[in-house]
XYZ file of C-alpha atoms in Angstrom:
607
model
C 56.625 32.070 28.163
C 57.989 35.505 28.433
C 59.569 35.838 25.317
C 56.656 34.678 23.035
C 54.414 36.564 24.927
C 56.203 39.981 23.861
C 56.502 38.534 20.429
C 51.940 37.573 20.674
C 51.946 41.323 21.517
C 54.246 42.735 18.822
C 52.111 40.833 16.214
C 49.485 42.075 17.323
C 50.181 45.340 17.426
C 51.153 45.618 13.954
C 47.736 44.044 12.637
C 46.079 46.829 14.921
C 44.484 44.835 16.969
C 45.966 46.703 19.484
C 43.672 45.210 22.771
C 45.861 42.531 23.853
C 48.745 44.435 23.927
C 47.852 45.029 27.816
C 47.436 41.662 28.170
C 50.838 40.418 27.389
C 51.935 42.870 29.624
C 50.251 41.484 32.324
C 51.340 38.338 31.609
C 55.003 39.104 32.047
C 54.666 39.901 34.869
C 54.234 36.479 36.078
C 50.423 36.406 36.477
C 49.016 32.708 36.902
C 46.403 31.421 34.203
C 42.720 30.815 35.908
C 42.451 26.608 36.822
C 39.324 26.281 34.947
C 40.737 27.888 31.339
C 44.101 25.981 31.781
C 42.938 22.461 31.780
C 39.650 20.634 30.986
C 38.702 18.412 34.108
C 36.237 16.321 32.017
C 39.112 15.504 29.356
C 42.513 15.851 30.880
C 43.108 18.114 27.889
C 45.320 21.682 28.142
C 44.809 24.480 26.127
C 47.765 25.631 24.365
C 49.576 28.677 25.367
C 47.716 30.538 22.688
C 44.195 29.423 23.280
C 44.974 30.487 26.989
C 45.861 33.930 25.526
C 42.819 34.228 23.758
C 40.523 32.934 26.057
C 40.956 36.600 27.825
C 39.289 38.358 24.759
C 35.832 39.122 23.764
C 34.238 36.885 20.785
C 34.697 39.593 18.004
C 39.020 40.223 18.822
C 39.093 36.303 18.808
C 37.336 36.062 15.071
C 39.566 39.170 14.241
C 42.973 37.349 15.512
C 42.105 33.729 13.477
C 43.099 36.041 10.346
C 45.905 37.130 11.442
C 47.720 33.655 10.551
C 47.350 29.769 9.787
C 48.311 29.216 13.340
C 46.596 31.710 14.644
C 43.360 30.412 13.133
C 44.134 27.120 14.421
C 44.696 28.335 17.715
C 41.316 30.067 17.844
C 39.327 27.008 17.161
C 40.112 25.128 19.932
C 37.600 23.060 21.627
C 38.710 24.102 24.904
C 38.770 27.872 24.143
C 34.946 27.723 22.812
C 33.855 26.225 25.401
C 35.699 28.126 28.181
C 33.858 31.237 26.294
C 30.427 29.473 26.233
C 30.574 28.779 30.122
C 31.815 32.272 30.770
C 29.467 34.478 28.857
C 26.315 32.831 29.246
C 27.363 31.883 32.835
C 27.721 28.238 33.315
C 29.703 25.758 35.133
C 32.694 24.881 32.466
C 32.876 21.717 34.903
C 29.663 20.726 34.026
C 27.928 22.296 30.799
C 27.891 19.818 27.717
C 27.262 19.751 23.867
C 23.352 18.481 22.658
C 23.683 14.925 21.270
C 24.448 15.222 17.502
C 21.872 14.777 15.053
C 21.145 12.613 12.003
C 20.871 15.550 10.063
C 22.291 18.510 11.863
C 26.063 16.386 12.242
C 28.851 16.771 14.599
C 28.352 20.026 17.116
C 31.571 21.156 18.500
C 31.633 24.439 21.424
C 32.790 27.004 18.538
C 29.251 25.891 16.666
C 27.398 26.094 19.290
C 28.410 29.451 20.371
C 27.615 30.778 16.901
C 23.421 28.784 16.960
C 23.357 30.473 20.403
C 24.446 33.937 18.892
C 23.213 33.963 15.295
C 19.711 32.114 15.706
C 18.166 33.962 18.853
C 15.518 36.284 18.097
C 16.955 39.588 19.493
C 15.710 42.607 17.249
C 12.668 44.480 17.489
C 11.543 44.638 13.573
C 8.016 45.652 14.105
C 5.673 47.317 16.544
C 1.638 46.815 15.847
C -0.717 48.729 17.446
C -3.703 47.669 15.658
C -5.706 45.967 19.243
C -7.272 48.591 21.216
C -7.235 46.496 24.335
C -5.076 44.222 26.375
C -3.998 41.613 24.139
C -3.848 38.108 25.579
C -2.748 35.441 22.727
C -0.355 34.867 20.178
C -0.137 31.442 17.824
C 1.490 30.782 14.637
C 0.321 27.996 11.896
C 2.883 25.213 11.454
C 4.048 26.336 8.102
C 4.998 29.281 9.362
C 2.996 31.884 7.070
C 0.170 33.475 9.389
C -0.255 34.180 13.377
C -3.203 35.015 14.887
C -3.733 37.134 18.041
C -6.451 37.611 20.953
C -7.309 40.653 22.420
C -9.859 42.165 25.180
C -10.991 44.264 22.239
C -13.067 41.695 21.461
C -11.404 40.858 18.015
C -9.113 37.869 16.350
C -6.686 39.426 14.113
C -4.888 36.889 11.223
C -1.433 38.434 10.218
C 0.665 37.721 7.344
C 3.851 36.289 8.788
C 6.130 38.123 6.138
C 8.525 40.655 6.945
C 6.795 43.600 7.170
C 3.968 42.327 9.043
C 0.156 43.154 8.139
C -3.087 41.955 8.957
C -4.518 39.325 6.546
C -8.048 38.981 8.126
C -9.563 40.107 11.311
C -13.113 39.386 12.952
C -15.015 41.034 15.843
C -16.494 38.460 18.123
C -18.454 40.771 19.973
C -21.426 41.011 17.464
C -22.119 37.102 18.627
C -22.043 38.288 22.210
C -18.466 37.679 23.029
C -16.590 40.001 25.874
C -13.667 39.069 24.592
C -11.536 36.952 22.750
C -8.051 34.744 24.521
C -7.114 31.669 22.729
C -6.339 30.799 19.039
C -4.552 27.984 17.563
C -4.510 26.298 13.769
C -5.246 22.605 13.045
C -2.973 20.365 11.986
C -3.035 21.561 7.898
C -3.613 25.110 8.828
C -6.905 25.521 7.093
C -8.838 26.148 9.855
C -8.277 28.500 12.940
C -10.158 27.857 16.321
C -10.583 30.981 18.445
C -11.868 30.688 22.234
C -13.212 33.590 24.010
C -15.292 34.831 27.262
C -19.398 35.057 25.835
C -21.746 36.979 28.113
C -24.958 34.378 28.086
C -28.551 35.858 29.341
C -27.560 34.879 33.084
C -23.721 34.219 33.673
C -20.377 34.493 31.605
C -19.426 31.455 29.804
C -16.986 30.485 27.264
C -17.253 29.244 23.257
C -15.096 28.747 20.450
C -15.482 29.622 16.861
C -13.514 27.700 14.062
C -12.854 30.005 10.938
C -11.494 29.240 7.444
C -7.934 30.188 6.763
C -8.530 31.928 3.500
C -9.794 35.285 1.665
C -13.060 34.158 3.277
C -12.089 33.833 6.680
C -15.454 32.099 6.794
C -17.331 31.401 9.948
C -17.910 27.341 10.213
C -19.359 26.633 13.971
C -19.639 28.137 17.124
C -19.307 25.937 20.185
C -20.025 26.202 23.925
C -17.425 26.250 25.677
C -17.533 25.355 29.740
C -15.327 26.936 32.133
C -13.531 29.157 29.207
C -10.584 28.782 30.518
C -10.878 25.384 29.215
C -9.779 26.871 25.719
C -10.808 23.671 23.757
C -8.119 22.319 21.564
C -7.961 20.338 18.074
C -7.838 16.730 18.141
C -7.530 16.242 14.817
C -7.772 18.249 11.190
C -11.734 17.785 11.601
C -12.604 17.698 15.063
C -12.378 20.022 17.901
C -12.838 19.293 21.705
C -14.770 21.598 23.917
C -15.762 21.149 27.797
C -18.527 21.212 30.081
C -18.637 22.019 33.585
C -21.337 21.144 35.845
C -21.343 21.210 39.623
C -22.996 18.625 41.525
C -23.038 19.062 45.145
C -22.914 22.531 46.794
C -20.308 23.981 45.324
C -17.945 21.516 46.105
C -17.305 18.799 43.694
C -18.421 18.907 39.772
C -18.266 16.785 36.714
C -16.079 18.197 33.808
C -17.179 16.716 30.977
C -15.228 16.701 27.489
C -16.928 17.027 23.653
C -15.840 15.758 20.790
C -17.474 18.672 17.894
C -16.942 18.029 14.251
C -15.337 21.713 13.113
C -17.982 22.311 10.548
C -21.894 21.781 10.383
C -23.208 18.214 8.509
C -25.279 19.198 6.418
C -25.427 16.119 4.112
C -27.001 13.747 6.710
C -28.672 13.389 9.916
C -26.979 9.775 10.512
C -23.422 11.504 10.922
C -22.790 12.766 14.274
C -21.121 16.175 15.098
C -20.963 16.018 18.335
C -19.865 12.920 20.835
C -19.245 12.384 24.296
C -15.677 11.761 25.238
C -14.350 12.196 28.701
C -16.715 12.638 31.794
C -14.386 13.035 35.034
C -15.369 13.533 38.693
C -13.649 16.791 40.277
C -13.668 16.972 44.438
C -11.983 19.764 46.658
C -13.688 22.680 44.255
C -11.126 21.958 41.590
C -11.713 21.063 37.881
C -10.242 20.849 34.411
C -8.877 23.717 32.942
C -6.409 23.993 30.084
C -6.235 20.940 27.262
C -3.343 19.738 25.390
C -3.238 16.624 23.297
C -0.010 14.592 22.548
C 0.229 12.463 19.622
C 3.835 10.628 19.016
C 5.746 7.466 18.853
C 8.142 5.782 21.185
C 9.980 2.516 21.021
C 7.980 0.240 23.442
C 11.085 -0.555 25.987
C 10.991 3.318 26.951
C 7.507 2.920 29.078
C 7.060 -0.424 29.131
C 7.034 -0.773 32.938
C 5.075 -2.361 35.280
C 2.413 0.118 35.566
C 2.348 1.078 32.384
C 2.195 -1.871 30.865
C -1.105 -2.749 33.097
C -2.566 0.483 32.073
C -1.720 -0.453 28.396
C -3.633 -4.140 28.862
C -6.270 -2.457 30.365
C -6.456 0.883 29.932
C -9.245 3.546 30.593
C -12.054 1.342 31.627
C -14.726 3.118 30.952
C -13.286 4.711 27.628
C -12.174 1.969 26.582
C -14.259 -1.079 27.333
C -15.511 -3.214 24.326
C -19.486 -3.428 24.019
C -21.448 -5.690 25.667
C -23.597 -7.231 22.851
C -25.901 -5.249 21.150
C -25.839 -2.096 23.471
C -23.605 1.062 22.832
C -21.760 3.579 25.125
C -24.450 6.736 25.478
C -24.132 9.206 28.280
C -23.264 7.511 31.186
C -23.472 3.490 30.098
C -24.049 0.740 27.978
C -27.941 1.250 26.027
C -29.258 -1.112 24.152
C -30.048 -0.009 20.572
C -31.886 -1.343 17.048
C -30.099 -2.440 14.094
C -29.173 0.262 11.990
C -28.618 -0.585 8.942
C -25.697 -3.307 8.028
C -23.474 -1.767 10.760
C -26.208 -2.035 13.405
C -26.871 -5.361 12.444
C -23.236 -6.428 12.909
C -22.694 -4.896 16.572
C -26.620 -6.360 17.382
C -24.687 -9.999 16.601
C -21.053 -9.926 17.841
C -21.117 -7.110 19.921
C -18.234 -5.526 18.029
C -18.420 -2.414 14.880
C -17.790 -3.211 11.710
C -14.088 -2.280 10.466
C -13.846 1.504 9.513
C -14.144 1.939 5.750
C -10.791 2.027 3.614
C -9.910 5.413 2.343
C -10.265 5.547 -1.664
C -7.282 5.039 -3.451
C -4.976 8.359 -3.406
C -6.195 9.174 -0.511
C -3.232 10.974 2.046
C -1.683 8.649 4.776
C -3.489 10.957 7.436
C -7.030 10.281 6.289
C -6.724 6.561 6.843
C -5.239 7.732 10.613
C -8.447 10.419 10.904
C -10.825 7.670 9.756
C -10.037 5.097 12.196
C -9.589 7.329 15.165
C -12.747 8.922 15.165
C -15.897 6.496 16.424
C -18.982 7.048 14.713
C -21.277 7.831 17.726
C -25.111 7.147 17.647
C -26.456 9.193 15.022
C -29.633 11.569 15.267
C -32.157 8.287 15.071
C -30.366 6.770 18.283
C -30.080 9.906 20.016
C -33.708 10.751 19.776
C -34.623 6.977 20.742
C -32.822 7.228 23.709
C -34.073 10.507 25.103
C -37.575 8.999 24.391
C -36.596 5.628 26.631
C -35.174 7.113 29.399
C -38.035 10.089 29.926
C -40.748 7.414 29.611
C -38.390 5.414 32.350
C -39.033 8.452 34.386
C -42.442 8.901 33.537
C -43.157 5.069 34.453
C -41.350 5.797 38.452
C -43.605 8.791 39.008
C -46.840 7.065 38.078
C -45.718 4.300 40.546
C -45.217 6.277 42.986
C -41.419 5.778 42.905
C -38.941 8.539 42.985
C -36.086 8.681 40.529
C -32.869 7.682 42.767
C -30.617 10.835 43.314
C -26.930 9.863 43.492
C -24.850 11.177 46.543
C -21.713 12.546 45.148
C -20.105 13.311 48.338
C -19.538 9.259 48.560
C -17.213 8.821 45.597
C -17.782 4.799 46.063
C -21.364 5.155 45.234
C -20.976 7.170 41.904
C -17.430 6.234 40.881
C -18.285 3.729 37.926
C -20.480 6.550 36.259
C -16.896 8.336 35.601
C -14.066 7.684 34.176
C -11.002 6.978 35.421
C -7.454 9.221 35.589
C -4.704 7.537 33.716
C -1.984 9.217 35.724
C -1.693 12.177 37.876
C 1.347 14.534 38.273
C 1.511 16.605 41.172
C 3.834 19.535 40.662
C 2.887 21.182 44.112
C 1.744 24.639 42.749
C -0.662 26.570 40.536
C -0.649 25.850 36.987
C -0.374 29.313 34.930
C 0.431 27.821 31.464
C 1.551 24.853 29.079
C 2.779 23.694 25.883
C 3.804 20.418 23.662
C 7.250 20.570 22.421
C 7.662 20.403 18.515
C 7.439 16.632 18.457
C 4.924 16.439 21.017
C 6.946 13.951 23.854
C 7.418 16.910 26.282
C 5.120 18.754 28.106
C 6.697 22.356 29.755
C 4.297 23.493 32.513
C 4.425 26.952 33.478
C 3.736 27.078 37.702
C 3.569 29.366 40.683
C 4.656 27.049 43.448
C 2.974 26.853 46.861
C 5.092 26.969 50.627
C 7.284 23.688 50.703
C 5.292 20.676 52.734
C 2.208 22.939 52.651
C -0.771 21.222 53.288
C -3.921 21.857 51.780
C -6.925 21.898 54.722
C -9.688 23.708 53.490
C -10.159 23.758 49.930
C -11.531 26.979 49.638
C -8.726 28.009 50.765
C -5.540 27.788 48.770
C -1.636 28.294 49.965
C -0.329 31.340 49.047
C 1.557 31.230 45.831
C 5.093 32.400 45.218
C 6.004 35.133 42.915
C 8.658 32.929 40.846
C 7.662 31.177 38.017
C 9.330 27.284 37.593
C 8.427 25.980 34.297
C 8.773 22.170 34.656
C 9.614 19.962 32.057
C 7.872 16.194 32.050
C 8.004 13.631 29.697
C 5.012 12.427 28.227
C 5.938 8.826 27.650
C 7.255 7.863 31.155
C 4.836 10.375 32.910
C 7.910 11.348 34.729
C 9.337 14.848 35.379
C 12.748 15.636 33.784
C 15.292 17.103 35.886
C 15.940 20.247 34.106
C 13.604 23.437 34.694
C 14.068 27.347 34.184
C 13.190 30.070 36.772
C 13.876 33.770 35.904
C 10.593 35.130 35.481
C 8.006 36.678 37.877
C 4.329 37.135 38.931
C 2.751 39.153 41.545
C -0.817 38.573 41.499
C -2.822 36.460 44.136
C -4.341 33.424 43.864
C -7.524 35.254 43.182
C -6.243 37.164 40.301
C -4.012 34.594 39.042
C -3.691 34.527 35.349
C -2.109 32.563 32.541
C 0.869 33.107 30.978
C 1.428 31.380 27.635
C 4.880 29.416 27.314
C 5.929 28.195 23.961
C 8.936 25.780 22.619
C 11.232 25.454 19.960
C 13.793 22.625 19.150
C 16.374 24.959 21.115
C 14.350 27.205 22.802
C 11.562 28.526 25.547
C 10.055 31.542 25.974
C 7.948 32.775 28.630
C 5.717 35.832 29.232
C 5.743 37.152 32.856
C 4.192 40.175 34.846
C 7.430 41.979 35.348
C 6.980 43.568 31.913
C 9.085 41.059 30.243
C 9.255 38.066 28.190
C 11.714 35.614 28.703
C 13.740 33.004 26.596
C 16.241 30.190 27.714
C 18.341 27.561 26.356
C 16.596 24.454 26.366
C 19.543 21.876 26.458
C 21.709 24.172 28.863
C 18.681 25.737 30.627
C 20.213 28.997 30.794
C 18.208 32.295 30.798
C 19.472 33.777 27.589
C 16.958 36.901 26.979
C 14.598 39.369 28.190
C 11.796 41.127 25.857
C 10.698 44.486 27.236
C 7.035 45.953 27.252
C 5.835 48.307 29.024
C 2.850 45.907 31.309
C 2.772 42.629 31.492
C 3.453 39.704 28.996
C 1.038 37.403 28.460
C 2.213 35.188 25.707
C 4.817 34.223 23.304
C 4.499 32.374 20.202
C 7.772 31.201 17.858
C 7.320 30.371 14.073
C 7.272 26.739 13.756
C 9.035 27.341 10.328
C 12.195 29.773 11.401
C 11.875 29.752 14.859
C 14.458 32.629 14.673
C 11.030 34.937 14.745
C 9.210 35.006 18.070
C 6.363 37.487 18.642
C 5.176 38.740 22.233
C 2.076 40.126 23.078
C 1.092 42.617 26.446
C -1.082 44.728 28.387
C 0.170 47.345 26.931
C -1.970 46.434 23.764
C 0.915 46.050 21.551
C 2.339 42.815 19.067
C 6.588 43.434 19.197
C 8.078 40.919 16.573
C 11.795 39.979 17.219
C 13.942 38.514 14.456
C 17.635 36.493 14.961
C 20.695 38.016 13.518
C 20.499 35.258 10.895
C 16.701 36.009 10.160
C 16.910 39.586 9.547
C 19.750 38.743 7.087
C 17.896 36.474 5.196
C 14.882 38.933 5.046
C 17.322 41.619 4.189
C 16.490 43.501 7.388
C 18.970 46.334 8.166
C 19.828 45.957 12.102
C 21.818 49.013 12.938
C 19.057 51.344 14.108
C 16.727 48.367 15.165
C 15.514 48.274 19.039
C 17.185 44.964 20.893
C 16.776 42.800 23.374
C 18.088 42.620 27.052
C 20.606 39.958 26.753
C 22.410 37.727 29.796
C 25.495 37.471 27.547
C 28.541 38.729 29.324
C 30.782 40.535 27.121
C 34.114 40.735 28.573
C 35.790 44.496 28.240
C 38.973 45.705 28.059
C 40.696 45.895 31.128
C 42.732 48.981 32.716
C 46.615 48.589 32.841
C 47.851 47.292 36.307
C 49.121 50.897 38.103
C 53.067 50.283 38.699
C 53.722 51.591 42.280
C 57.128 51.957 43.243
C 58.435 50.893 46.868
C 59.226 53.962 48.681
């Protein structure tokens, strides 16, 4: 051990790489190698001598000493090494930390790989700082081919950037000629034609919400503008063509409401009165002076024997059952129940005698594989004709009871057996025992990650109006949208300190590898989604409200603050592509531990 140790240093010397020099002196003199480098518990497997050697040195001496020799470089990639180096620099348990599951595509992943996707692919340099909002800006989103973003600010304007390294604005539109305060939400449909904006509009007696939908072009055209109800509701895209809105309405006192959810068509009809923009699709009862808030909407496909359980395979049989209930015959779902309607046409006709629509029309031949999906999901909703006939029924209904002397029966909401059928029902409910700040769909839509502020442990709620205090840590939770169950892993390094009165969001987004967080500690965070290890921090100067990655190189994430700026941070890997020069460049905080060189061992001598 002695002797090739002396010869290790020798070598090394004479290739100038003169740092582990020290080392082998140490080593001679009978120091023992640390338990957790010299074997691998999972695997029974030891590192050889060299690997131990190496396993001392930072990442860069180790490339530098694989060219030293052929043994050399098959010394430094060692499985055991790389992952002793993983575990120690981004400060996990080498006990316990694992490699992802291969993929079809991606092949085999050994430590040594993984180090380098870690290292190489995590946006870390600041390549451009936009000051073009004059206000606190609140939202960041990126289309899914990766070209444009779009961002929110309390300057009452939606900027559209070009994606492209060096970033400049495409498009931009101020909301506050319509009557907006400000704007706070964005996000493109599916084929990134179309961008729907939310914001805060100041109405002639209280502050509501609305969201526009604008043209992804030279035009940025205008198509609709929707109301919006709370506005912190956001509204989301269920589809290329059709956005979803809400409605809040409060029933009794101040303490329980109805949140009711629109389906809105993204532009205008203008080609007939028979085709419905708007239809009713959700009305849900909210008690203890909650109600709905932010929407997401998951669309994916799992193999049947991953949530077919007991209760979920009752809920598939018989699902939402007021959603989802076939018509009795001749009658249609309007407002709040089954209404009897005339023959419309060939498709009236046809639900007047089985009680059932007609099949949805075939799309014409060459027609994408998504229009036959956007055809048949969409219902067609009484048109104009229906809409007016019913309004007429029911207000000579009412007209009818006051001439007899009758008064129209007023539903008591505070019994919820009285009223319950006039609502439907909740699928599933997950309690995650705080206040919900934030969420996102992973890239293929089967996770949900849930940004929360949790309340005191075993805190129960009394009073409704008045909530537990809320911590200043921030879990995000991970659940998975097929089982409706919460995953074990979640990631805690960032902070809030505002109350429950002044609690805000903060946007979270996710990448195949990654999550990112803002925070109001004047940072942005990212971890490592398969080893859930905090792996960045994104300085601004107030807080963070969102983060957004490209969906096409999610080596780019932007940020966006209080402090009214847009930072963009590129990888290693995507600022060589781009032919980005990093040496001057601003970078991140990171949580990688970079092992220095030691000082020699002071030799005493007995006296």
């Amino acid at each position: 051990m002695h002797s090739s140790s002396r010869k290790f240093a020798t070598i090394l010397t004479r290739n100038k790489c003169i740092i582990i020099a020290s080392w082998a002196s140490e080593i001679h003199t009978g120091e023992t190698w640390p338990a957790s480098i010299k074997m691998d518990i999972t695997t029974d497997e030891a590192m050889p001598e060299q690997g131990l050697i190496f396993s001392y040195l930072d990442v860069s001496s180790i490339g530098r000493c694989g060219r030293v020799c052929r043994g050399w470089t098959e010394a430094v990639h060692d499985i055991l090494l790389w992952k002793h180096k993983f575990a120690e620099d981004f400060g996990l348990d080498v006990t316990a930390c694992k490699l992802p599951k291969p993929t079809k595509t991606g092949g085999s992943v050994t430590w040594r790989s993984e180090y380098r996707r870690v290292v190489e692919t995590t946006p870390c340099f600041l390549t451009d700082e936009l000051h073009d909002h004059d206000h606190q800006v609140l939202h960041v989103s990126f289309s899914h081919d990766g070209r444009h973003f779009a961002t929110c600010s309390k300057d009452g304007h939606v900027l559209l950037w070009d994606a492209a390294h060096p970033v400049r604005i495409r498009q931009y539109r101020d909301m506050r000629i319509f009557g907006w305060k400000y704007t706070q939400f964005s996000e493109f449909n599916a084929d990134d034609s179309l961008l729907l904006v939310s914001g805060v509009h100041l109405g002639d007696h209280s502050i509501t919400g609305e969201i526009a939908v604008f043209t992804v072009d030279d035009e940025f055209e205008l198509q609709c503008r929707i109301e919006n109800k709370p506005y912190d509701i956001f509204g989301t895209w269920f589809n290329s063509d059709y956005v979803v809105s809400g409605q809040l309405r409060w029933l009794s006192h101040g303490r329980v409401s109805e949140s009711k959810l629109w389906l809105n068509k993204a532009n205008q009809e203008i080609t007939s009165e028979h085709i419905s923009i708007v239809q009713p699709m959700f009305r849900f009862f909210n008690g203890n002076v909650c109600f709905c808030r932010m929407l997401r909407i998951a669309e994916f496909s799992v193999q049947p024997s991953v949530i077919w359980d007991g209760e979920v395979a009752e809920r598939a049989q018989t699902g939402n059952p007021m959603s989802r209930a076939a018509a009795p015959p001749g009658q249609r779902w309007v407002g709040l129940g089954w209404r009897e309607v005339e023959p419309d046409g060939e498709a009236g006709q046809q639900l007047m005698d089985t009680g059932e629509p007609p099949p949805p029309p075939r799309p014409p031949v060459g027609a994408a594989a998504g229009d036959e999906a956007r055809m048949t999901r969409i219902a067609p909703g009484p048109s104009l004709r229906e809409r007016v006939e019913f309004r007429r029924r029911a207000e000579q209904l009412h007209e009818e009871l006051r001439a007899a002397g009758v008064p129209p029966p007023e539903p008591d909401y505070n019994d919820w057996e009285s009223v319950c059928d006039q609502f439907d029902s909740v699928d599933h409910v997950i309690d995650l025992h705080g206040h919900i700040i934030g969420m996102c769909l992973s890239p293929n839509q089967r996770y949900l990650f849930v940004n929360t502020r949790p309340w005191p442990e075993n805190y129960v709620i009394r009073n409704p109006n008045d909530p537990p205090p809320i911590a200043r840590e921030i879990d995000i939770h991970v659940i998975d949208v097929a089982t409706k169950k919460q995953i074990g892993k979640s990631y805690r390094a960032h902070r809030a300190y505002t109350c429950n009165e002044g609690c805000f969001f903060l946007f979270v987004d996710v990448t195949k590898h990654f999550v990112a967080s803002g925070a109001e500690d004047k940072h942005a965070y990212l971890w490592d989604r398969h080893h859930a290890v905090c792996l960045s921090r994104y300085p601004h100067a107030d807080v963070v409200n969102a983060v957004a990655f490209n969906p096409a190189d999610p080596g780019m994430m932007v940020t966006v603050s209080d402090d009214r700026t847009v930072k963009v941070w590129r990888s290693r890997l995507n600022c060589e592509q781009n032919g980005i020069d990093t040496a001057d460049l601003p970078h991140c905080i990171e949580h990688r531990t970079r092992r220095t060189r030691p000082r020699r061992r002071a030799h005493t001598t007995a006296t």
